[in-house]
């Protein structure tokens, strides 16, 4: 008899409504009591996810519908967190592919869909936001079908069911002519089209560690799906490591999912997604197996990192004034702790004791780690990102990105010209219903580093750009660097309004008055190509001679606000971003002017 259990993942492009849909599924399945107050986007549980409106970590939840348990995993839509997506898809038997009725499939839809189709999963296509102005559900479905064809979907996957929905308003229908005020037809479609989990409950135990978590009371928590066998608290198991070694341990707690909560359970069997404690030494992708008949499952493969950055111990004159965790050991321990659970990230020691090389799937992937460390009280400095090249048959290769931009027609010429100079090749161009243009490029990853702020300037803030790893290709040689130099502080002290006012004609400022400065700190963008050393602490000379005219009023322009990502992509090879719990500063690697001049000769 088939078990009344379904395991599904929700996949989509950023901001197409995955987390909002899960909210509604939870509410309409009765996971919350009637008087319970529930936050919007309840699955985005950490501060960074709420602030940015994106899902960073995959999360599990469980609902009941018509006496069937449906385990749902909300996955990230951003390609930088693809390591999360890939391992989560190994836990499920079907996927809900959410597509925006206005935008259709986007680059990161392609990324996660390719992973799902490659695993043989049959998708249910949910066309979301059908209530929005400009929505064209038929065009979105046709574009999704074309995408499936391009990704090599089989006939069964191409015959996908379609559900039309408005997740925000909590309704769905199988036909646009129908009327509905609930998600009932979506629940029914899941039960009909998603298979019950395969596997044998009487076979020896096999569970693949898919996610690792930590609890201050019970220690390391392993989350995964039971592929075969049964599991209960107190059971002795074997942990089979990727290097072929093994050890035995005992399960101390077994937890299941109900709504958003983890609850203690007495037993679980094939197909169940569970969290368990008692296994301290295990890595993602390794197997928990039967103690007497240990059989390993295939290790999860995750795409390799494409971008790396150096993380330095902060050695600026202001080091230690704002953060608590500043030593080499503290930073090293935190970075190596991250790679235990962040399967797509790498950390390596370098020839220098206070510099570590961190590699990830993109700028955002690494920036999220740095932002989390900053909020935990760490201070550090980081370098400009560099791409990870490789050599195949004696030919040097570098990563390329598939870039999609939506721009108003007035600005498309500037965007095409700038990306062309950065090594991009235009592959497709079409007009959107709102009169803007959608242009697709294949561009070296190197060419996109530092381009975002330029893109926003060129499109007056109206352009939208998405990019995703495409493949490795031929190394294209030198690409244009930043076109402007920087303004560098020559003195120590606090910035003065009068000095900044006088410097405004030289460029745009990153700082206002009353900011602590040190020699070698970058305080603005120079209007010319060269770097300029300036004094931002100079005060106006006062005399006892009264001026015949009125003094000029000091009118400072608003300084440029530096976010983590903007600072990282702005800096050049000889510069660093200093990150503390309270500040983001830019600085030169060599703080003294004579040291920079000496280094420039060689």
Coordinates of C-alpha atoms in Angstrom, one line a residue, residues 240-245 285-286 299:
X240 CA 30.0 6.3 6.7
X241 CA 32.3 9.1 5.7
X242 CA 33.2 10.2 2.2
X243 CA 36.9 9.1 2.6
X244 CA 35.7 5.5 3.3
X245 CA 36.1 5.5 7.1
X285 CA 26.5 14.2 1.8
X286 CA 27.7 11.4 4.1
X299 CA 27.8 11.4 -2.1

